[in-house]
Amino acid sequence: MDVNEAKPLSIKSWSPEDRPREKLLTKGTSALSDAELIAILIGSGTASLSAVEVAKKLLQPVNHNLNELARLSVKDLMKTKGIGEAKAITIVAALELGRRRKEQDPETKPKITSSKDAFLLLQGDFMDLPMEEFWVLLLNRAHRVIKKQRVSTGGVSGTVADPKIIFKLALEELASAVIVAHNHPSGNLQASQSDLELTRKLKESGKFLEIQVLDHLIVGGNRYLSLADEGMM
């Protein structure tokens, strides 16, 4: 290596106002920008850019939207100068931990009192998915969640949910009610004819088994459609 070649800027070489680790210790996490938090993850920059500057360049193509950043693969992240494989893996792992934290159940099983309660419980499971997935919430008589379960995974245009599998899960957990949900990666919240037909079949089967089908949610990003709220069940 050329002795005159500049080495990547380390955290210790940054100016005091450009040291996110020290800032976190003295002012807390809320005082840091997204770029500064990412800089802590990647640790160092390049010969000409600090870690904070590299993080800013990483955020530019996604308009500083962390949800969009989470959709990127390791290879996508590595397209930014200064982000190698190890740094890209670190970022992906950190974003996945954040997603899992969002979806994790509290110690006390949550009670579903509205479609919004169900949506918030399932939102993390649908976050950043490029394909459709079908999930079910299994509830007891008090409408507290016994379990949530992925039923099927499909392509970008649809997934197939088998009522037999859904009610098998419900019977195994002795559930008294269920809420089903699937996502539309396009963000379109319009219910298709197949969505309505499946909901009808589930309701009819549920009556026979004495398992109430309370709702069918269609999730698109941070929004959702409740078929029950819209009188479509």
mmCIF file with all atom_site columns, N, CA and C in Angstrom, residues 23-84:
data_model
loop_
_atom_site.group_PDB
_atom_site.id
_atom_site.type_symbol
_atom_site.label_atom_id
_atom_site.label_alt_id
_atom_site.label_comp_id
_atom_site.label_asym_id
_atom_site.label_entity_id
_atom_site.label_seq_id
_atom_site.pdbx_PDB_ins_code
_atom_site.Cartn_x
_atom_site.Cartn_y
_atom_site.Cartn_z
_atom_site.occupancy
_atom_site.B_iso_or_equiv
_atom_site.pdbx_formal_charge
_atom_site.auth_seq_id
_atom_site.auth_comp_id
_atom_site.auth_asym_id
_atom_site.auth_atom_id
_atom_site.pdbx_PDB_model_num
ATOM 1   N N  . LYS A 1 23 ? -21.798 11.647 21.913 1.00 0.00 ? 23 LYS A N  1
ATOM 2   C CA . LYS A 1 23 ? -23.067 12.364 21.961 1.00 0.00 ? 23 LYS A CA 1
ATOM 3   C C  . LYS A 1 23 ? -24.149 11.488 22.577 1.00 0.00 ? 23 LYS A C  1
ATOM 4   N N  . LEU A 1 24 ? -24.151 10.206 22.224 1.00 0.00 ? 24 LEU A N  1
ATOM 5   C CA . LEU A 1 24 ? -25.132 9.280  22.790 1.00 0.00 ? 24 LEU A CA 1
ATOM 6   C C  . LEU A 1 24 ? -24.945 9.163  24.299 1.00 0.00 ? 24 LEU A C  1
ATOM 7   N N  . LEU A 1 25 ? -23.702 9.081  24.735 1.00 0.00 ? 25 LEU A N  1
ATOM 8   C CA . LEU A 1 25 ? -23.416 8.931  26.166 1.00 0.00 ? 25 LEU A CA 1
ATOM 9   C C  . LEU A 1 25 ? -23.816 10.165 26.967 1.00 0.00 ? 25 LEU A C  1
ATOM 10  N N  . THR A 1 26 ? -23.597 11.340 26.385 1.00 0.00 ? 26 THR A N  1
ATOM 11  C CA . THR A 1 26 ? -23.849 12.576 27.135 1.00 0.00 ? 26 THR A CA 1
ATOM 12  C C  . THR A 1 26 ? -25.276 13.107 26.989 1.00 0.00 ? 26 THR A C  1
ATOM 13  N N  . LYS A 1 27 ? -25.903 12.849 25.815 1.00 0.00 ? 27 LYS A N  1
ATOM 14  C CA . LYS A 1 27 ? -27.212 13.442 25.556 1.00 0.00 ? 27 LYS A CA 1
ATOM 15  C C  . LYS A 1 27 ? -28.333 12.426 25.355 1.00 0.00 ? 27 LYS A C  1
ATOM 16  N N  . GLY A 1 28 ? -27.968 11.157 25.227 1.00 0.00 ? 28 GLY A N  1
ATOM 17  C CA . GLY A 1 28 ? -28.992 10.130 25.028 1.00 0.00 ? 28 GLY A CA 1
ATOM 18  C C  . GLY A 1 28 ? -29.264 9.848  23.566 1.00 0.00 ? 28 GLY A C  1
ATOM 19  N N  . THR A 1 29 ? -29.934 8.715  23.300 1.00 0.00 ? 29 THR A N  1
ATOM 20  C CA . THR A 1 29 ? -30.166 8.281  21.917 1.00 0.00 ? 29 THR A CA 1
ATOM 21  C C  . THR A 1 29 ? -31.048 9.232  21.125 1.00 0.00 ? 29 THR A C  1
ATOM 22  N N  . SER A 1 30 ? -32.001 9.879  21.800 1.00 0.00 ? 30 SER A N  1
ATOM 23  C CA . SER A 1 30 ? -32.942 10.747 21.084 1.00 0.00 ? 30 SER A CA 1
ATOM 24  C C  . SER A 1 30 ? -32.268 11.976 20.492 1.00 0.00 ? 30 SER A C  1
ATOM 25  N N  . ALA A 1 31 ? -31.076 12.295 20.960 1.00 0.00 ? 31 ALA A N  1
ATOM 26  C CA . ALA A 1 31 ? -30.377 13.475 20.459 1.00 0.00 ? 31 ALA A CA 1
ATOM 27  C C  . ALA A 1 31 ? -29.663 13.208 19.146 1.00 0.00 ? 31 ALA A C  1
ATOM 28  N N  . LEU A 1 32 ? -29.557 11.944 18.759 1.00 0.00 ? 32 LEU A N  1
ATOM 29  C CA . LEU A 1 32 ? -28.833 11.587 17.553 1.00 0.00 ? 32 LEU A CA 1
ATOM 30  C C  . LEU A 1 32 ? -29.751 11.509 16.337 1.00 0.00 ? 32 LEU A C  1
ATOM 31  N N  . SER A 1 33 ? -29.232 11.920 15.201 1.00 0.00 ? 33 SER A N  1
ATOM 32  C CA . SER A 1 33 ? -29.963 11.787 13.944 1.00 0.00 ? 33 SER A CA 1
ATOM 33  C C  . SER A 1 33 ? -29.867 10.340 13.467 1.00 0.00 ? 33 SER A C  1
ATOM 34  N N  . ASP A 1 34 ? -30.662 9.989  12.457 1.00 0.00 ? 34 ASP A N  1
ATOM 35  C CA . ASP A 1 34 ? -30.588 8.648  11.886 1.00 0.00 ? 34 ASP A CA 1
ATOM 36  C C  . ASP A 1 34 ? -29.185 8.360  11.364 1.00 0.00 ? 34 ASP A C  1
ATOM 37  N N  . ALA A 1 35 ? -28.600 9.357  10.710 1.00 0.00 ? 35 ALA A N  1
ATOM 38  C CA . ALA A 1 35 ? -27.258 9.178  10.151 1.00 0.00 ? 35 ALA A CA 1
ATOM 39  C C  . ALA A 1 35 ? -26.233 8.929  11.250 1.00 0.00 ? 35 ALA A C  1
ATOM 40  N N  . GLU A 1 36 ? -26.375 9.628  12.364 1.00 0.00 ? 36 GLU A N  1
ATOM 41  C CA . GLU A 1 36 ? -25.432 9.437  13.469 1.00 0.00 ? 36 GLU A CA 1
ATOM 42  C C  . GLU A 1 36 ? -25.567 8.057  14.097 1.00 0.00 ? 36 GLU A C  1
ATOM 43  N N  . LEU A 1 37 ? -26.794 7.559  14.191 1.00 0.00 ? 37 LEU A N  1
ATOM 44  C CA . LEU A 1 37 ? -27.000 6.211  14.731 1.00 0.00 ? 37 LEU A CA 1
ATOM 45  C C  . LEU A 1 37 ? -26.403 5.157  13.796 1.00 0.00 ? 37 LEU A C  1
ATOM 46  N N  . ILE A 1 38 ? -26.579 5.351  12.490 1.00 0.00 ? 38 ILE A N  1
ATOM 47  C CA . ILE A 1 38 ? -25.995 4.425  11.526 1.00 0.00 ? 38 ILE A CA 1
ATOM 48  C C  . ILE A 1 38 ? -24.472 4.505  11.566 1.00 0.00 ? 38 ILE A C  1
ATOM 49  N N  . ALA A 1 39 ? -23.946 5.709  11.786 1.00 0.00 ? 39 ALA A N  1
ATOM 50  C CA . ALA A 1 39 ? -22.496 5.884  11.874 1.00 0.00 ? 39 ALA A CA 1
ATOM 51  C C  . ALA A 1 39 ? -21.909 5.062  13.018 1.00 0.00 ? 39 ALA A C  1
ATOM 52  N N  . ILE A 1 40 ? -22.636 4.979  14.122 1.00 0.00 ? 40 ILE A N  1
ATOM 53  C CA . ILE A 1 40 ? -22.172 4.154  15.242 1.00 0.00 ? 40 ILE A CA 1
ATOM 54  C C  . ILE A 1 40 ? -22.103 2.697  14.819 1.00 0.00 ? 40 ILE A C  1
ATOM 55  N N  . LEU A 1 41 ? -23.058 2.258  14.011 1.00 0.00 ? 41 LEU A N  1
ATOM 56  C CA . LEU A 1 41 ? -23.069 0.871  13.545 1.00 0.00 ? 41 LEU A CA 1
ATOM 57  C C  . LEU A 1 41 ? -21.888 0.571  12.627 1.00 0.00 ? 41 LEU A C  1
ATOM 58  N N  . ILE A 1 42 ? -21.603 1.487  11.698 1.00 0.00 ? 42 ILE A N  1
ATOM 59  C CA . ILE A 1 42 ? -20.553 1.191  10.720 1.00 0.00 ? 42 ILE A CA 1
ATOM 60  C C  . ILE A 1 42 ? -19.156 1.503  11.249 1.00 0.00 ? 42 ILE A C  1
ATOM 61  N N  . GLY A 1 43 ? -19.046 2.385  12.261 1.00 0.00 ? 43 GLY A N  1
ATOM 62  C CA . GLY A 1 43 ? -17.785 2.566  12.975 1.00 0.00 ? 43 GLY A CA 1
ATOM 63  C C  . GLY A 1 43 ? -16.768 3.460  12.319 1.00 0.00 ? 43 GLY A C  1
ATOM 64  N N  . SER A 1 44 ? -16.590 3.377  10.993 1.00 0.00 ? 44 SER A N  1
ATOM 65  C CA . SER A 1 44 ? -15.569 4.184  10.330 1.00 0.00 ? 44 SER A CA 1
ATOM 66  C C  . SER A 1 44 ? -16.041 4.592  8.942  1.00 0.00 ? 44 SER A C  1
ATOM 67  N N  . GLY A 1 45 ? -15.388 5.604  8.424  1.00 0.00 ? 45 GLY A N  1
ATOM 68  C CA . GLY A 1 45 ? -15.741 6.090  7.101  1.00 0.00 ? 45 GLY A CA 1
ATOM 69  C C  . GLY A 1 45 ? -14.735 5.662  6.052  1.00 0.00 ? 45 GLY A C  1
ATOM 70  N N  . THR A 1 46 ? -14.452 6.552  5.118  1.00 0.00 ? 46 THR A N  1
ATOM 71  C CA . THR A 1 46 ? -13.488 6.283  4.053  1.00 0.00 ? 46 THR A CA 1
ATOM 72  C C  . THR A 1 46 ? -12.337 7.269  4.180  1.00 0.00 ? 46 THR A C  1
ATOM 73  N N  . ALA A 1 47 ? -11.469 7.254  3.195  1.00 0.00 ? 47 ALA A N  1
ATOM 74  C CA . ALA A 1 47 ? -10.331 8.177  3.210  1.00 0.00 ? 47 ALA A CA 1
ATOM 75  C C  . ALA A 1 47 ? -10.785 9.631  3.187  1.00 0.00 ? 47 ALA A C  1
ATOM 76  N N  . SER A 1 48 ? -11.932 9.883  2.577  1.00 0.00 ? 48 SER A N  1
ATOM 77  C CA . SER A 1 48 ? -12.372 11.269 2.421  1.00 0.00 ? 48 SER A CA 1
ATOM 78  C C  . SER A 1 48 ? -13.674 11.593 3.140  1.00 0.00 ? 48 SER A C  1
ATOM 79  N N  . LEU A 1 49 ? -14.352 10.572 3.675  1.00 0.00 ? 49 LEU A N  1
ATOM 80  C CA . LEU A 1 49 ? -15.642 10.793 4.321  1.00 0.00 ? 49 LEU A CA 1
ATOM 81  C C  . LEU A 1 49 ? -15.658 10.201 5.719  1.00 0.00 ? 49 LEU A C  1
ATOM 82  N N  . SER A 1 50 ? -16.253 10.916 6.655  1.00 0.00 ? 50 SER A N  1
ATOM 83  C CA . SER A 1 50 ? -16.440 10.374 7.998  1.00 0.00 ? 50 SER A CA 1
ATOM 84  C C  . SER A 1 50 ? -17.569 9.352  7.962  1.00 0.00 ? 50 SER A C  1
ATOM 85  N N  . ALA A 1 51 ? -17.717 8.589  9.030  1.00 0.00 ? 51 ALA A N  1
ATOM 86  C CA . ALA A 1 51 ? -18.790 7.596  9.096  1.00 0.00 ? 51 ALA A CA 1
ATOM 87  C C  . ALA A 1 51 ? -20.156 8.269  9.000  1.00 0.00 ? 51 ALA A C  1
ATOM 88  N N  . VAL A 1 52 ? -20.300 9.452  9.582  1.00 0.00 ? 52 VAL A N  1
ATOM 89  C CA . VAL A 1 52 ? -21.563 10.177 9.511  1.00 0.00 ? 52 VAL A CA 1
ATOM 90  C C  . VAL A 1 52 ? -21.866 10.570 8.074  1.00 0.00 ? 52 VAL A C  1
ATOM 91  N N  . GLU A 1 53 ? -20.858 10.998 7.355  1.00 0.00 ? 53 GLU A N  1
ATOM 92  C CA . GLU A 1 53 ? -21.058 11.390 5.953  1.00 0.00 ? 53 GLU A CA 1
ATOM 93  C C  . GLU A 1 53 ? -21.404 10.184 5.081  1.00 0.00 ? 53 GLU A C  1
ATOM 94  N N  . VAL A 1 54 ? -20.775 9.051  5.363  1.00 0.00 ? 54 VAL A N  1
ATOM 95  C CA . VAL A 1 54 ? -21.118 7.822  4.641  1.00 0.00 ? 54 VAL A CA 1
ATOM 96  C C  . VAL A 1 54 ? -22.569 7.441  4.918  1.00 0.00 ? 54 VAL A C  1
ATOM 97  N N  . ALA A 1 55 ? -22.966 7.560  6.190  1.00 0.00 ? 55 ALA A N  1
ATOM 98  C CA . ALA A 1 55 ? -24.349 7.230  6.572  1.00 0.00 ? 55 ALA A CA 1
ATOM 99  C C  . ALA A 1 55 ? -25.342 8.146  5.856  1.00 0.00 ? 55 ALA A C  1
ATOM 100 N N  . LYS A 1 56 ? -25.003 9.422  5.729  1.00 0.00 ? 56 LYS A N  1
ATOM 101 C CA . LYS A 1 56 ? -25.876 10.358 5.028  1.00 0.00 ? 56 LYS A CA 1
ATOM 102 C C  . LYS A 1 56 ? -26.023 9.967  3.559  1.00 0.00 ? 56 LYS A C  1
ATOM 103 N N  . LYS A 1 57 ? -24.921 9.551  2.936  1.00 0.00 ? 57 LYS A N  1
ATOM 104 C CA . LYS A 1 57 ? -24.974 9.120  1.543  1.00 0.00 ? 57 LYS A CA 1
ATOM 105 C C  . LYS A 1 57 ? -25.805 7.847  1.401  1.00 0.00 ? 57 LYS A C  1
ATOM 106 N N  . LEU A 1 58 ? -25.751 6.997  2.415  1.00 0.00 ? 58 LEU A N  1
ATOM 107 C CA . LEU A 1 58 ? -26.538 5.768  2.408  1.00 0.00 ? 58 LEU A CA 1
ATOM 108 C C  . LEU A 1 58 ? -28.035 6.068  2.456  1.00 0.00 ? 58 LEU A C  1
ATOM 109 N N  . LEU A 1 59 ? -28.396 7.116  3.188  1.00 0.00 ? 59 LEU A N  1
ATOM 110 C CA . LEU A 1 59 ? -29.799 7.473  3.372  1.00 0.00 ? 59 LEU A CA 1
ATOM 111 C C  . LEU A 1 59 ? -30.376 8.284  2.209  1.00 0.00 ? 59 LEU A C  1
ATOM 112 N N  . GLN A 1 60 ? -29.529 8.922  1.441  1.00 0.00 ? 60 GLN A N  1
ATOM 113 C CA . GLN A 1 60 ? -30.015 9.792  0.362  1.00 0.00 ? 60 GLN A CA 1
ATOM 114 C C  . GLN A 1 60 ? -30.898 9.086  -0.664 1.00 0.00 ? 60 GLN A C  1
ATOM 115 N N  . PRO A 1 61 ? -30.499 7.918  -1.180 1.00 0.00 ? 61 PRO A N  1
ATOM 116 C CA . PRO A 1 61 ? -31.334 7.271  -2.208 1.00 0.00 ? 61 PRO A CA 1
ATOM 117 C C  . PRO A 1 61 ? -32.716 6.847  -1.723 1.00 0.00 ? 61 PRO A C  1
ATOM 118 N N  . VAL A 1 62 ? -32.876 6.679  -0.403 1.00 0.00 ? 62 VAL A N  1
ATOM 119 C CA . VAL A 1 62 ? -34.181 6.275  0.143  1.00 0.00 ? 62 VAL A CA 1
ATOM 120 C C  . VAL A 1 62 ? -34.886 7.455  0.807  1.00 0.00 ? 62 VAL A C  1
ATOM 121 N N  . ASN A 1 63 ? -34.423 8.671  0.479  1.00 0.00 ? 63 ASN A N  1
ATOM 122 C CA . ASN A 1 63 ? -35.031 9.902  1.014  1.00 0.00 ? 63 ASN A CA 1
ATOM 123 C C  . ASN A 1 63 ? -35.080 9.907  2.535  1.00 0.00 ? 63 ASN A C  1
ATOM 124 N N  . HIS A 1 64 ? -34.028 9.349  3.151  1.00 0.00 ? 64 HIS A N  1
ATOM 125 C CA . HIS A 1 64 ? -33.890 9.323  4.612  1.00 0.00 ? 64 HIS A CA 1
ATOM 126 C C  . HIS A 1 64 ? -35.052 8.600  5.291  1.00 0.00 ? 64 HIS A C  1
ATOM 127 N N  . ASN A 1 65 ? -35.653 7.656  4.587  1.00 0.00 ? 65 ASN A N  1
ATOM 128 C CA . ASN A 1 65 ? -36.774 6.874  5.109  1.00 0.00 ? 65 ASN A CA 1
ATOM 129 C C  . ASN A 1 65 ? -36.248 5.521  5.591  1.00 0.00 ? 65 ASN A C  1
ATOM 130 N N  . LEU A 1 66 ? -36.302 5.267  6.893  1.00 0.00 ? 66 LEU A N  1
ATOM 131 C CA . LEU A 1 66 ? -35.758 4.028  7.451  1.00 0.00 ? 66 LEU A CA 1
ATOM 132 C C  . LEU A 1 66 ? -36.547 2.804  6.999  1.00 0.00 ? 66 LEU A C  1
ATOM 133 N N  . ASN A 1 67 ? -37.843 2.972  6.752  1.00 0.00 ? 67 ASN A N  1
ATOM 134 C CA . ASN A 1 67 ? -38.631 1.851  6.252  1.00 0.00 ? 67 ASN A CA 1
ATOM 135 C C  . ASN A 1 67 ? -38.151 1.423  4.866  1.00 0.00 ? 67 ASN A C  1
ATOM 136 N N  . GLU A 1 68 ? -37.817 2.408  4.040  1.00 0.00 ? 68 GLU A N  1
ATOM 137 C CA . GLU A 1 68 ? -37.288 2.095  2.711  1.00 0.00 ? 68 GLU A CA 1
ATOM 138 C C  . GLU A 1 68 ? -35.890 1.502  2.817  1.00 0.00 ? 68 GLU A C  1
ATOM 139 N N  . LEU A 1 69 ? -35.094 1.997  3.752  1.00 0.00 ? 69 LEU A N  1
ATOM 140 C CA . LEU A 1 69 ? -33.753 1.455  3.959  1.00 0.00 ? 69 LEU A CA 1
ATOM 141 C C  . LEU A 1 69 ? -33.821 -0.019 4.340  1.00 0.00 ? 69 LEU A C  1
ATOM 142 N N  . ALA A 1 70 ? -34.805 -0.367 5.158  1.00 0.00 ? 70 ALA A N  1
ATOM 143 C CA . ALA A 1 70 ? -34.955 -1.750 5.611  1.00 0.00 ? 70 ALA A CA 1
ATOM 144 C C  . ALA A 1 70 ? -35.306 -2.704 4.478  1.00 0.00 ? 70 ALA A C  1
ATOM 145 N N  . ARG A 1 71 ? -35.795 -2.187 3.383  1.00 0.00 ? 71 ARG A N  1
ATOM 146 C CA . ARG A 1 71 ? -36.150 -3.030 2.233  1.00 0.00 ? 71 ARG A CA 1
ATOM 147 C C  . ARG A 1 71 ? -34.920 -3.422 1.414  1.00 0.00 ? 71 ARG A C  1
ATOM 148 N N  . LEU A 1 72 ? -33.810 -2.729 1.620  1.00 0.00 ? 72 LEU A N  1
ATOM 149 C CA . LEU A 1 72 ? -32.612 -2.971 0.816  1.00 0.00 ? 72 LEU A CA 1
ATOM 150 C C  . LEU A 1 72 ? -31.876 -4.224 1.282  1.00 0.00 ? 72 LEU A C  1
ATOM 151 N N  . SER A 1 73 ? -31.279 -4.912 0.338  1.00 0.00 ? 73 SER A N  1
ATOM 152 C CA . SER A 1 73 ? -30.487 -6.099 0.646  1.00 0.00 ? 73 SER A CA 1
ATOM 153 C C  . SER A 1 73 ? -29.058 -5.694 0.984  1.00 0.00 ? 73 SER A C  1
ATOM 154 N N  . VAL A 1 74 ? -28.272 -6.670 1.408  1.00 0.00 ? 74 VAL A N  1
ATOM 155 C CA . VAL A 1 74 ? -26.856 -6.418 1.690  1.00 0.00 ? 74 VAL A CA 1
ATOM 156 C C  . VAL A 1 74 ? -26.169 -5.883 0.443  1.00 0.00 ? 74 VAL A C  1
ATOM 157 N N  . LYS A 1 75 ? -26.458 -6.474 -0.708 1.00 0.00 ? 75 LYS A N  1
ATOM 158 C CA . LYS A 1 75 ? -25.839 -6.014 -1.961 1.00 0.00 ? 75 LYS A CA 1
ATOM 159 C C  . LYS A 1 75 ? -26.265 -4.596 -2.315 1.00 0.00 ? 75 LYS A C  1
ATOM 160 N N  . ASP A 1 76 ? -27.515 -4.263 -2.042 1.00 0.00 ? 76 ASP A N  1
ATOM 161 C CA . ASP A 1 76 ? -27.995 -2.902 -2.307 1.00 0.00 ? 76 ASP A CA 1
ATOM 162 C C  . ASP A 1 76 ? -27.229 -1.898 -1.452 1.00 0.00 ? 76 ASP A C  1
ATOM 163 N N  . LEU A 1 77 ? -27.063 -2.223 -0.182 1.00 0.00 ? 77 LEU A N  1
ATOM 164 C CA . LEU A 1 77 ? -26.363 -1.311 0.733  1.00 0.00 ? 77 LEU A CA 1
ATOM 165 C C  . LEU A 1 77 ? -24.906 -1.133 0.326  1.00 0.00 ? 77 LEU A C  1
ATOM 166 N N  . MET A 1 78 ? -24.309 -2.181 -0.208 1.00 0.00 ? 78 MET A N  1
ATOM 167 C CA . MET A 1 78 ? -22.896 -2.125 -0.587 1.00 0.00 ? 78 MET A CA 1
ATOM 168 C C  . MET A 1 78 ? -22.634 -1.240 -1.804 1.00 0.00 ? 78 MET A C  1
ATOM 169 N N  . LYS A 1 79 ? -23.688 -0.776 -2.458 1.00 0.00 ? 79 LYS A N  1
ATOM 170 C CA . LYS A 1 79 ? -23.521 0.125  -3.599 1.00 0.00 ? 79 LYS A CA 1
ATOM 171 C C  . LYS A 1 79 ? -23.069 1.514  -3.143 1.00 0.00 ? 79 LYS A C  1
ATOM 172 N N  . THR A 1 80 ? -23.261 1.810  -1.850 1.00 0.00 ? 80 THR A N  1
ATOM 173 C CA . THR A 1 80 ? -22.810 3.094  -1.302 1.00 0.00 ? 80 THR A CA 1
ATOM 174 C C  . THR A 1 80 ? -21.327 3.004  -0.971 1.00 0.00 ? 80 THR A C  1
ATOM 175 N N  . LYS A 1 81 ? -20.554 3.936  -1.453 1.00 0.00 ? 81 LYS A N  1
ATOM 176 C CA . LYS A 1 81 ? -19.121 3.945  -1.191 1.00 0.00 ? 81 LYS A CA 1
ATOM 177 C C  . LYS A 1 81 ? -18.860 4.024  0.317  1.00 0.00 ? 81 LYS A C  1
ATOM 178 N N  . GLY A 1 82 ? -18.028 3.130  0.792  1.00 0.00 ? 82 GLY A N  1
ATOM 179 C CA . GLY A 1 82 ? -17.719 3.101  2.216  1.00 0.00 ? 82 GLY A CA 1
ATOM 180 C C  . GLY A 1 82 ? -18.480 2.035  2.980  1.00 0.00 ? 82 GLY A C  1
ATOM 181 N N  . ILE A 1 83 ? -19.441 1.383  2.300  1.00 0.00 ? 83 ILE A N  1
ATOM 182 C CA . ILE A 1 83 ? -20.212 0.306  2.934  1.00 0.00 ? 83 ILE A CA 1
ATOM 183 C C  . ILE A 1 83 ? -19.784 -1.029 2.325  1.00 0.00 ? 83 ILE A C  1
ATOM 184 N N  . GLY A 1 84 ? -18.979 -1.765 3.077  1.00 0.00 ? 84 GLY A N  1
ATOM 185 C CA . GLY A 1 84 ? -18.569 -3.095 2.652  1.00 0.00 ? 84 GLY A CA 1
ATOM 186 C C  . GLY A 1 84 ? -19.551 -4.132 3.157  1.00 0.00 ? 84 GLY A C  1
#
